[in-house]
Amino acid sequence: MRVLIGGGSGFVGRELTRLLKSKGHEVTIISRQPGPGRITWADVESSGLPPCEGAVNLAGENIMNPLRWWNDSYKRDLFSSRVDTTRTLAQAISTSSLPPHSWVLITGVACYKPSLQNQYTEESEWTSFDLLSRLVEEWEEAGRLPQSVAQKTRQVVIRPGAVLGRDGGAMKQMLTPFWLGLGGPLGSGRQPFPWIHVSDLAGLILHALEPSTNTTPPSTQPEVFNGVAPALNTNYEFTKELGRILWRPTLFPVPGFLMDALLGSERAVILTQGQKVIPKRTLESGFQFQYPDLVSALRKIVKG
């Protein structure tokens, strides 16, 4: 299978590329810079979609980039880097004479309103309520294919939680303070913490790309998979388990107001609030998690 990956040079993209190549698939990455095995976004806009059986979009400015201050310019970049690239790929698929059989878009669980009680499956209805949920709404809308194309190309939306792995994502910033014994719960610590190991997210994307996984009749509506581990954990549980595996204390809670000041309140909600997200359709589709619980995931990350 030939797979085209937008944003394939990032944290998740590197893991997905490794997995695809290990299975004998051919990968082309869409990047801002050309190179071996790469094309640029300008190439897609000018020349259309290269021959491929599957397309994935992972492109997007890192929302937790510690080097970017939370301001209007950064917010515009967050939207444009996701919505515009998704629209570019969707339009290229729509105008292709040989569209891929699978089109997979990776968005996020920010569409679900934070709650200590509510549980969300892929079937849960939602409407945008803040900046990040509006981002998911525009993002997913940009990826929708016209009905005539959707009858040929399977559309899948994967909504991951926090992606955990040693070489990127949230863990890259967490490990150092935890190693120094400075880790602690964020805010109250009671907030749900939906997460997925990066290897499982890559596996779920491959699962969505493979035509054999499509056992339902063709639909013009995207299939949705919640990309979260089946465990329901809180931030406090995550913090204590990471500290236990590292043999480090976790005695320094970070107050919510400090997170708001450092990150901006609209961005801090990712860490200080959370959603109980269940991968109902993900499990029903036959996908099997390698790391379904925090112990197995964190041990893999810490000890390899």
Short mmCIF file of C-alpha atoms in Angstrom, two decimals:
data_model
loop_
_atom_site.label_atom_id
_atom_site.label_comp_id
_atom_site.label_asym_id
_atom_site.label_seq_id
_atom_site.Cartn_x
_atom_site.Cartn_y
_atom_site.Cartn_z
CA MET A 1 0.00 0.00 0.00
CA ARG A 2 1.25 3.49 -0.86
CA VAL A 3 0.49 5.94 1.95
CA LEU A 4 0.71 9.72 1.82
CA ILE A 5 1.24 11.37 5.23
CA GLY A 6 0.75 15.08 5.81
CA GLY A 7 2.97 16.17 8.69
CA GLY A 8 4.77 12.84 8.64
CA SER A 9 8.01 14.23 10.08
CA GLY A 10 6.47 14.92 13.51
CA PHE A 11 6.28 12.76 16.64
CA VAL A 12 3.32 10.60 15.57
CA GLY A 13 4.34 10.71 11.91
CA ARG A 14 7.74 9.19 12.64
CA GLU A 15 6.16 6.32 14.56
CA LEU A 16 3.55 5.76 11.85
CA THR A 17 6.22 5.80 9.13
CA ARG A 18 8.30 3.25 11.02
CA LEU A 19 5.27 0.98 11.45
CA LEU A 20 4.16 1.25 7.83
CA LYS A 21 7.61 0.52 6.46
CA SER A 22 8.00 -2.46 8.82
CA LYS A 23 4.82 -3.87 7.24
CA GLY A 24 6.21 -3.38 3.72
CA HIS A 25 4.20 -0.27 2.81
CA GLU A 26 5.55 2.67 0.83
CA VAL A 27 5.46 6.09 2.49
CA THR A 28 5.55 9.60 1.03
CA ILE A 29 5.61 12.50 3.46
CA ILE A 30 4.16 15.93 2.77
CA SER A 31 6.40 18.50 4.40
CA ARG A 32 7.35 22.14 4.17
CA GLN A 33 10.77 21.11 2.87
CA PRO A 34 11.42 18.76 -0.08
CA GLY A 35 13.72 15.76 0.19
CA PRO A 36 13.98 12.00 -0.40
CA GLY A 37 10.57 10.41 0.03
CA ARG A 38 8.95 13.83 0.47
CA ILE A 39 6.85 16.29 -1.42
CA THR A 40 5.76 19.77 -0.34
CA TRP A 41 2.31 21.18 0.30
CA ALA A 42 2.90 23.45 -2.71
CA ASP A 43 3.44 20.32 -4.82
CA VAL A 44 0.06 18.95 -3.74
CA GLU A 45 -1.68 22.26 -4.47
CA SER A 46 -0.10 22.59 -7.93
CA SER A 47 0.16 18.98 -9.10
CA GLY A 48 -2.58 17.23 -7.18
CA LEU A 49 -2.50 13.98 -5.26
CA PRO A 50 0.31 11.56 -6.11
CA PRO A 51 -0.72 7.92 -6.65
CA CYS A 52 -1.61 6.40 -3.26
CA GLU A 53 -4.02 3.96 -1.67
CA GLY A 54 -4.16 5.76 1.67
CA ALA A 55 -3.84 9.36 2.86
CA VAL A 56 -3.36 10.63 6.41
CA ASN A 57 -3.12 14.13 7.83
CA LEU A 58 -1.13 14.67 11.02
CA ALA A 59 -0.03 18.23 10.23
CA GLY A 60 -0.43 20.94 12.81
CA GLU A 61 1.49 23.41 14.97
CA ASN A 62 2.31 21.90 18.39
CA ILE A 63 -0.41 23.27 20.65
CA MET A 64 1.78 22.85 23.76
CA ASN A 65 4.87 24.45 22.22
CA PRO A 66 6.65 25.98 25.25
CA LEU A 67 8.43 28.47 23.00
CA ARG A 68 5.21 30.06 21.72
CA TRP A 69 3.27 32.58 23.80
CA TRP A 70 -0.50 32.19 23.72
CA ASN A 71 -1.60 35.12 21.56
CA ASP A 72 -3.70 35.81 18.46
CA SER A 73 -0.82 35.02 16.08
CA TYR A 74 -0.26 31.62 17.68
CA LYS A 75 -4.00 30.85 17.60
CA ARG A 76 -4.15 31.69 13.89
CA ASP A 77 -1.21 29.34 13.30
CA LEU A 78 -2.96 26.55 15.21
CA PHE A 79 -6.03 26.88 13.00
CA SER A 80 -4.29 27.40 9.66
CA SER A 81 -1.73 24.61 10.16
CA ARG A 82 -4.56 22.13 10.72
CA VAL A 83 -7.55 23.41 8.77
CA ASP A 84 -5.71 24.62 5.67
CA THR A 85 -3.57 21.49 5.26
CA THR A 86 -6.62 19.28 5.78
CA ARG A 87 -8.57 21.24 3.19
CA THR A 88 -5.64 20.98 0.74
CA LEU A 89 -5.54 17.19 1.08
CA ALA A 90 -9.32 16.80 0.93
CA GLN A 91 -9.49 18.88 -2.25
CA ALA A 92 -6.63 16.92 -3.82
CA ILE A 93 -8.45 13.66 -3.02
CA SER A 94 -11.71 15.03 -4.41
CA THR A 95 -10.17 16.02 -7.74
CA SER A 96 -7.99 12.92 -8.15
CA SER A 97 -8.83 10.56 -11.00
CA LEU A 98 -7.77 7.69 -8.72
CA PRO A 99 -8.64 8.71 -5.15
CA PRO A 100 -7.24 6.60 -2.29
CA HIS A 101 -9.44 3.94 -0.73
CA SER A 102 -8.86 5.45 2.75
CA TRP A 103 -8.57 9.03 4.05
CA VAL A 104 -7.67 9.32 7.75
CA LEU A 105 -7.75 12.62 9.64
CA ILE A 106 -6.31 12.93 13.17
CA THR A 107 -8.03 15.61 15.29
CA GLY A 108 -8.59 15.46 19.08
CA VAL A 109 -10.89 14.91 22.05
CA ALA A 110 -11.21 18.66 22.68
CA CYS A 111 -14.61 18.48 20.94
CA TYR A 112 -16.01 16.82 24.09
CA LYS A 113 -16.84 19.23 26.92
CA PRO A 114 -14.73 18.65 30.05
CA SER A 115 -16.70 16.97 32.81
CA LEU A 116 -16.07 14.89 35.92
CA GLN A 117 -19.26 12.88 35.31
CA ASN A 118 -20.09 12.59 31.61
CA GLN A 119 -18.65 9.78 29.52
CA TYR A 120 -18.19 10.22 25.78
CA THR A 121 -18.18 7.61 23.04
CA GLU A 122 -17.87 8.16 19.30
CA GLU A 123 -21.66 8.34 19.18
CA SER A 124 -21.90 11.26 21.62
CA GLU A 125 -23.35 14.41 20.12
CA TRP A 126 -21.41 17.62 20.63
CA THR A 127 -21.34 21.26 19.64
CA SER A 128 -18.42 23.66 19.90
CA PHE A 129 -18.22 25.53 23.20
CA ASP A 130 -14.73 27.09 23.27
CA LEU A 131 -11.72 27.84 21.08
CA LEU A 132 -10.34 24.29 20.95
CA SER A 133 -13.68 22.62 20.26
CA ARG A 134 -14.26 25.17 17.49
CA LEU A 135 -10.87 24.19 16.10
CA VAL A 136 -11.90 20.51 15.98
CA GLU A 137 -15.20 21.48 14.36
CA GLU A 138 -13.54 23.46 11.55
CA TRP A 139 -10.79 20.86 11.22
CA GLU A 140 -13.14 17.94 10.70
CA GLU A 141 -15.40 19.94 8.40
CA ALA A 142 -12.41 20.80 6.21
CA GLY A 143 -11.71 17.09 5.78
CA ARG A 144 -15.16 16.07 4.55
CA LEU A 145 -15.26 14.74 1.02
CA PRO A 146 -18.08 15.39 -1.48
CA GLN A 147 -20.66 12.61 -1.53
CA SER A 148 -19.57 11.39 -4.96
CA VAL A 149 -15.99 10.90 -3.72
CA ALA A 150 -17.00 9.58 -0.30
CA GLN A 151 -18.70 6.64 -2.03
CA LYS A 152 -15.24 5.53 -3.21
CA THR A 153 -12.99 6.69 -0.37
CA ARG A 154 -13.49 5.60 3.21
CA GLN A 155 -13.33 8.60 5.54
CA VAL A 156 -12.05 8.07 9.09
CA VAL A 157 -11.61 10.63 11.87
CA ILE A 158 -9.45 9.61 14.83
CA ARG A 159 -9.71 11.73 17.97
CA PRO A 160 -6.69 11.01 20.19
CA GLY A 161 -6.15 12.07 23.77
CA ALA A 162 -2.69 12.96 25.10
CA VAL A 163 -0.20 10.98 23.02
CA LEU A 164 2.44 9.38 25.25
CA GLY A 165 5.88 8.33 24.05
CA ARG A 166 9.49 8.84 25.02
CA ASP A 167 10.57 10.86 21.99
CA GLY A 168 7.91 13.54 21.83
CA GLY A 169 4.51 14.75 22.90
CA ALA A 170 3.65 15.52 26.51
CA MET A 171 6.13 13.05 28.01
CA LYS A 172 9.16 14.78 26.50
CA GLN A 173 8.46 17.83 28.66
CA MET A 174 7.34 15.86 31.73
CA LEU A 175 10.19 13.40 32.20
CA THR A 176 12.88 15.85 33.29
CA PRO A 177 10.96 17.48 36.18
CA PHE A 178 9.69 14.05 37.27
CA TRP A 179 13.24 12.65 37.24
CA LEU A 180 14.26 15.59 39.44
CA GLY A 181 11.47 14.78 41.89
CA LEU A 182 9.54 17.93 40.98
CA GLY A 183 6.48 16.28 39.45
CA GLY A 184 3.00 16.63 40.83
CA PRO A 185 -0.69 16.74 39.93
CA LEU A 186 -1.92 19.58 37.74
CA GLY A 187 -4.69 21.68 39.24
CA SER A 188 -7.00 19.53 41.36
CA GLY A 189 -5.68 16.30 39.84
CA ARG A 190 -9.26 15.00 39.75
CA GLN A 191 -9.73 15.83 36.08
CA PRO A 192 -9.96 12.91 33.63
CA PHE A 193 -6.82 12.27 31.63
CA PRO A 194 -7.58 10.57 28.28
CA TRP A 195 -4.35 9.24 26.76
CA ILE A 196 -2.92 6.81 24.20
CA HIS A 197 0.56 5.38 23.67
CA VAL A 198 2.09 6.61 20.41
CA SER A 199 2.55 3.03 19.16
CA ASP A 200 -1.15 2.37 19.64
CA LEU A 201 -2.10 5.57 17.81
CA ALA A 202 0.11 4.54 14.88
CA GLY A 203 -1.45 1.08 14.97
CA LEU A 204 -4.95 2.54 15.00
CA ILE A 205 -4.14 4.71 11.97
CA LEU A 206 -2.89 1.65 10.08
CA HIS A 207 -6.00 -0.23 11.21
CA ALA A 208 -8.13 2.58 9.71
CA LEU A 209 -6.12 2.64 6.48
CA GLU A 210 -6.49 -1.05 5.76
CA PRO A 211 -9.56 -1.76 3.61
CA SER A 212 -10.13 -5.07 5.40
CA THR A 213 -11.25 -3.18 8.50
CA ASN A 214 -14.27 -1.73 6.69
CA THR A 215 -16.96 -4.30 7.43
CA THR A 216 -19.87 -1.84 7.28
CA PRO A 217 -21.69 -0.75 4.12
CA PRO A 218 -20.18 2.27 2.34
CA SER A 219 -21.11 5.56 4.02
CA THR A 220 -20.68 9.13 2.93
CA GLN A 221 -20.19 10.12 6.59
CA PRO A 222 -16.78 9.79 8.27
CA GLU A 223 -16.29 6.92 10.69
CA VAL A 224 -15.09 8.19 14.06
CA PHE A 225 -12.65 6.37 16.35
CA ASN A 226 -11.74 7.70 19.78
CA GLY A 227 -7.97 7.30 19.95
CA VAL A 228 -7.70 6.74 23.70
CA ALA A 229 -6.72 3.78 25.82
CA PRO A 230 -9.69 1.91 27.38
CA ALA A 231 -8.47 2.81 30.88
CA LEU A 232 -10.22 5.78 32.51
CA ASN A 233 -7.56 7.63 34.49
CA THR A 234 -7.33 10.95 36.29
CA ASN A 235 -4.37 13.31 36.20
CA TYR A 236 -3.64 12.33 39.81
CA GLU A 237 -3.48 8.63 38.89
CA PHE A 238 -1.19 9.37 35.96
CA THR A 239 1.09 11.49 38.14
CA LYS A 240 1.36 8.91 40.91
CA GLU A 241 1.96 6.01 38.51
CA LEU A 242 4.72 7.88 36.66
CA GLY A 243 6.36 8.82 39.96
CA ARG A 244 6.15 5.21 41.17
CA ILE A 245 7.77 3.80 38.03
CA LEU A 246 10.53 6.43 38.20
CA TRP A 247 10.97 5.92 41.96
CA ARG A 248 10.47 9.63 42.48
CA PRO A 249 8.18 11.60 44.82
CA THR A 250 5.28 13.57 43.38
CA LEU A 251 4.78 16.15 46.08
CA PHE A 252 4.56 19.39 44.13
CA PRO A 253 1.06 20.06 42.74
CA VAL A 254 0.89 22.83 40.14
CA PRO A 255 -2.01 25.23 40.89
CA GLY A 256 -4.50 25.88 38.11
CA PHE A 257 -3.97 29.65 38.24
CA LEU A 258 -0.27 29.14 37.59
CA MET A 259 -1.03 26.96 34.56
CA ASP A 260 -3.36 29.68 33.26
CA ALA A 261 -0.64 32.29 33.68
CA LEU A 262 2.07 30.20 31.99
CA LEU A 263 0.06 28.72 29.12
CA GLY A 264 -2.96 30.98 28.71
CA SER A 265 -6.32 29.89 30.10
CA GLU A 266 -7.67 28.68 26.73
CA ARG A 267 -4.69 26.34 26.34
CA ALA A 268 -4.28 25.34 29.99
CA VAL A 269 -7.69 23.62 29.97
CA ILE A 270 -6.02 20.75 28.06
CA LEU A 271 -4.11 19.96 31.26
CA THR A 272 -6.32 21.30 34.06
CA GLN A 273 -9.61 19.92 32.74
CA GLY A 274 -10.44 16.69 30.95
CA GLN A 275 -13.01 14.32 29.52
CA LYS A 276 -13.93 10.69 30.19
CA VAL A 277 -13.56 9.33 26.67
CA ILE A 278 -14.32 5.71 25.81
CA PRO A 279 -13.00 3.99 22.63
CA LYS A 280 -16.27 2.15 22.00
CA ARG A 281 -16.18 1.95 18.20
CA THR A 282 -12.41 1.56 18.26
CA LEU A 283 -12.76 -1.67 20.25
CA GLU A 284 -15.82 -2.82 18.31
CA SER A 285 -13.80 -2.49 15.08
CA GLY A 286 -11.45 -5.20 16.31
CA PHE A 287 -8.50 -2.98 17.17
CA GLN A 288 -6.35 -4.38 19.98
CA PHE A 289 -4.30 -2.05 22.17
CA GLN A 290 -0.69 -2.96 22.94
CA TYR A 291 -0.79 -0.65 25.95
CA PRO A 292 -4.33 -0.59 27.37
CA ASP A 293 -3.33 0.60 30.86
CA LEU A 294 -1.01 3.17 32.40
CA VAL A 295 1.36 0.63 33.95
CA SER A 296 2.22 -1.05 30.64
CA ALA A 297 2.40 2.27 28.74
CA LEU A 298 4.60 4.10 31.25
CA ARG A 299 6.90 1.13 31.77
CA LYS A 300 7.47 0.97 28.03
CA ILE A 301 8.21 4.69 27.88
CA VAL A 302 10.51 4.78 30.93
CA LYS A 303 12.29 1.45 30.63
CA GLY A 304 12.02 0.76 26.90
#
